[in-house]
Coordinates of C-alpha atoms in Angstrom, one line a residue:
X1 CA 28.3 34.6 35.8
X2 CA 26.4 36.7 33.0
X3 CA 24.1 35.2 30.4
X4 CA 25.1 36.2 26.9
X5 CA 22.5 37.7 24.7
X6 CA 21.3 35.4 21.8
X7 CA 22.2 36.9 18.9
X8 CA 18.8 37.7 17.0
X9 CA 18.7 36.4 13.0
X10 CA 15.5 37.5 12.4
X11 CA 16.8 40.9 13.2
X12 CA 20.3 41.0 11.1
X13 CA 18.2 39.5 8.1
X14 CA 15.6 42.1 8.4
X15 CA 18.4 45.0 8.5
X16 CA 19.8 42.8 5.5
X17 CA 16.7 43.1 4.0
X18 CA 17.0 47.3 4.5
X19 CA 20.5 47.3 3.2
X20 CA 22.1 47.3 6.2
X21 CA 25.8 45.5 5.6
X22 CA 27.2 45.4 9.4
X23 CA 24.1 42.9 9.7
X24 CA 24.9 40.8 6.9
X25 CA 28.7 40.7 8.6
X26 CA 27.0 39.8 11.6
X27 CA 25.4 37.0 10.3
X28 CA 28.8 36.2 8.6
X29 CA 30.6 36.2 11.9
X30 CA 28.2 34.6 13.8
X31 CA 27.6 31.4 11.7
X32 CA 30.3 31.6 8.9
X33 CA 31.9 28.7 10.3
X34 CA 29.1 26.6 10.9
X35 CA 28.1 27.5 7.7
X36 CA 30.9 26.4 5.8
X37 CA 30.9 23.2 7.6
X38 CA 27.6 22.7 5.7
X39 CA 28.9 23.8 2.4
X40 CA 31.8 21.1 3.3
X41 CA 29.6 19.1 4.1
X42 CA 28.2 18.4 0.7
X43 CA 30.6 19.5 -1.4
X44 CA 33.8 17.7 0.2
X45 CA 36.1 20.3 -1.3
X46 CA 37.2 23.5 1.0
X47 CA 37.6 26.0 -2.0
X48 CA 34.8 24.7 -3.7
X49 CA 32.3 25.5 0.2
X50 CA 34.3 28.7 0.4
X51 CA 33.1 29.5 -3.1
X52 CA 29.2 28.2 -2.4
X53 CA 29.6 30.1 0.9
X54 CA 29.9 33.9 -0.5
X55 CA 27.3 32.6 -3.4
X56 CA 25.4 31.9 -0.2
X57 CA 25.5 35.1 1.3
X58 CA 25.2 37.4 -2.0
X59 CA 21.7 34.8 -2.1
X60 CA 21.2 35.8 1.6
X61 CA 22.0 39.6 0.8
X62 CA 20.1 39.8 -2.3
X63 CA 16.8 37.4 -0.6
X64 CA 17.0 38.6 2.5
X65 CA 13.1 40.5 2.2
X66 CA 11.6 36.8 1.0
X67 CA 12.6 35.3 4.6
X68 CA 8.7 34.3 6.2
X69 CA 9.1 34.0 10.3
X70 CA 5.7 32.1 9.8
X71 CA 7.4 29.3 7.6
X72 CA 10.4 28.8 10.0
X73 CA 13.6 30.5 12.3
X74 CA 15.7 33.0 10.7
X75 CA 18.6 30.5 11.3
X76 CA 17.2 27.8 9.6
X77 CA 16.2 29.8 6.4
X78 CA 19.9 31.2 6.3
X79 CA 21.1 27.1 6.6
X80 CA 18.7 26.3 3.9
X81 CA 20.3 29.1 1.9
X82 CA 23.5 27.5 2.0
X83 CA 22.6 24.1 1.7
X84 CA 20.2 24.8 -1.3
X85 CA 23.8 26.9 -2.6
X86 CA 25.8 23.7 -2.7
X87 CA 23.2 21.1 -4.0
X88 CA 23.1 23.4 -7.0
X89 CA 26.4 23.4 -7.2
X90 CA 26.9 19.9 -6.9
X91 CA 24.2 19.5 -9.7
X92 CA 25.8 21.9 -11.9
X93 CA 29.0 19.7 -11.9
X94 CA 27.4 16.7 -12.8
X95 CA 26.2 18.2 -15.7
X96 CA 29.3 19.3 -16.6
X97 CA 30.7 15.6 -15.6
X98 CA 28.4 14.3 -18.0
X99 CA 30.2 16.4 -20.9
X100 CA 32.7 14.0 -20.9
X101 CA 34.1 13.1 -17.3
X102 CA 33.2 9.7 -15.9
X103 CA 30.8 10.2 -13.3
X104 CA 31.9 6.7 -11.1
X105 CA 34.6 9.0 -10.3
X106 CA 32.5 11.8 -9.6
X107 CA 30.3 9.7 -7.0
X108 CA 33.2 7.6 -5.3
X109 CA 34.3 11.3 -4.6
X110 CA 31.2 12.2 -2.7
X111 CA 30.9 9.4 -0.8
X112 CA 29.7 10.9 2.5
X113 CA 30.6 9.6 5.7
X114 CA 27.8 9.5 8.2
X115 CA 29.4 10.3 11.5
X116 CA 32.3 12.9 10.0
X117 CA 33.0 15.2 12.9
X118 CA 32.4 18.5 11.2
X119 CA 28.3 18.1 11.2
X120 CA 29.2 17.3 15.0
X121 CA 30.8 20.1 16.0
X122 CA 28.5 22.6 17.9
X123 CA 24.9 20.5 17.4
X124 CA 24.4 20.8 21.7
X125 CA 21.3 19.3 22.4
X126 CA 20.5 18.2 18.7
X127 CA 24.1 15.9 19.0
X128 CA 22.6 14.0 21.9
X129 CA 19.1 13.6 20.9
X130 CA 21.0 12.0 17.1
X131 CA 22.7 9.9 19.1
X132 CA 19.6 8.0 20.9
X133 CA 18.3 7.4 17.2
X134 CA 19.2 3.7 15.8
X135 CA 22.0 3.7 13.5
X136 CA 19.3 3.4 10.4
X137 CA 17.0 6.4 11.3
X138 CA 20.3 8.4 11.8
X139 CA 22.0 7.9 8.5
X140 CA 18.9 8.3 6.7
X141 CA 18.2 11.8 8.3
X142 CA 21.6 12.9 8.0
X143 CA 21.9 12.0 4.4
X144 CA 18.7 12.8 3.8
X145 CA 18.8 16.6 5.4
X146 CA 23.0 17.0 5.7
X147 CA 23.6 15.8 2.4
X148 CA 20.8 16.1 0.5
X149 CA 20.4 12.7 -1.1
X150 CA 16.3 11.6 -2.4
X151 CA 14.9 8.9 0.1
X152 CA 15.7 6.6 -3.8
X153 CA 19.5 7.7 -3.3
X154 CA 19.5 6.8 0.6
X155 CA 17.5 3.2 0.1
X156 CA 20.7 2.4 -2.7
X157 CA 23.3 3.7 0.0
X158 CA 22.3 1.7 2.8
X159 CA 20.9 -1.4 0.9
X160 CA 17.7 -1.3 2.0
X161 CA 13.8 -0.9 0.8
X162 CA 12.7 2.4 -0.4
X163 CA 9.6 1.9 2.3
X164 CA 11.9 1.2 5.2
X165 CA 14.2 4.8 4.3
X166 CA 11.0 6.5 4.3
X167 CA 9.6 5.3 8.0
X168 CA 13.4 5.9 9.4
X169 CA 13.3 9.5 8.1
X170 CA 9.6 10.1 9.0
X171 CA 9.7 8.1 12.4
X172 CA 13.7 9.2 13.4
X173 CA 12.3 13.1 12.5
X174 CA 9.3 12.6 15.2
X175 CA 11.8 11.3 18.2
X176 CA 14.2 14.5 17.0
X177 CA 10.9 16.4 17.9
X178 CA 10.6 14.8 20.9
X179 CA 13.7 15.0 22.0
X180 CA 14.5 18.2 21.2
X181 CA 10.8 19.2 22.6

């Protein structure tokens, strides 16, 4: 049995950075899917993460030489691209909602769904060390860092006190550390 090579992020996005456009369809084939699942994610409309997805990548294109190894992995940075990508989407329609739209529609619409298979796909080791968080500490991180909803948002969505969001996120984070060692 041979051990496949990991593929290297922090290379493509410095080549990105460089101009070089086989890396940016690297990155593309290596993590378009999992990247859309993101965009999905939030969004909850497939044409509308498709969309967010190539703004994405033109971000990830154009930013590519701002990407800091000292702040965090390649991968992660290129996640956060995406994820950033869709929450300003998603704020960008509510301000058009606002025009004249009623916005309970809007937000029965986004209702997220905390254990929707698509964030569950390919997570490996990540999947298992979720799983051995309490049901609280896992729907606050995953709305919190999947769906990007403010600690204030979470609190309303699962009923509970501001305070108590806040420990599940900061304590359910540390045990993912653990975990994940």
């Amino acid at each position: 049995m041979t051990d496949a090579v990991p593929f290297d992020h922090q290379a493509a996005l410095l080549a990105c950075a460089a101009g070089e456009r086989r890396a940016l369809q690297a990155l593309y084939e290596q993590e378009g899917r999992y990247l859309l699942g993101v965009a999905l994610r939030i969004l909850r409309d497939r044409a509308l993460a498709e969309d967010v997805l190539h703004d994405a990548f033109l971000n990830i294109w154009t930013r590519a030489a701002s990407f800091d190894p000292a702040r965090g992995t390649a991968r992660g940075w290129i996640f956060t691209v995406v994820r950033h990508t869709a929450l300003n989407r998603i704020r960008a329609m509510q301000h058009e909602v606002n025009a004249g739209d009623d916005l309970e529609d809007l937000a029965d619409a986004q209702e997220p769904a905390v254990a929707a298979p698509e964030w569950q796909a390919d997570l490996g080791p990540l999947e298992d060390c979720l799983d051995q968080l309490s049901d609280a500490k896992r729907a606050s991180i995953v709305y919190a860092y999947v769906d990007g909803y403010t600690h204030s948002e979470i609190a309303e969505r699962l009923k509970a006190p501001l305070g108590s969001v806040k420990a599940w996120i900061k304590r359910g984070l540390a045990s993912l550390r653990e975990c994940i060692g």
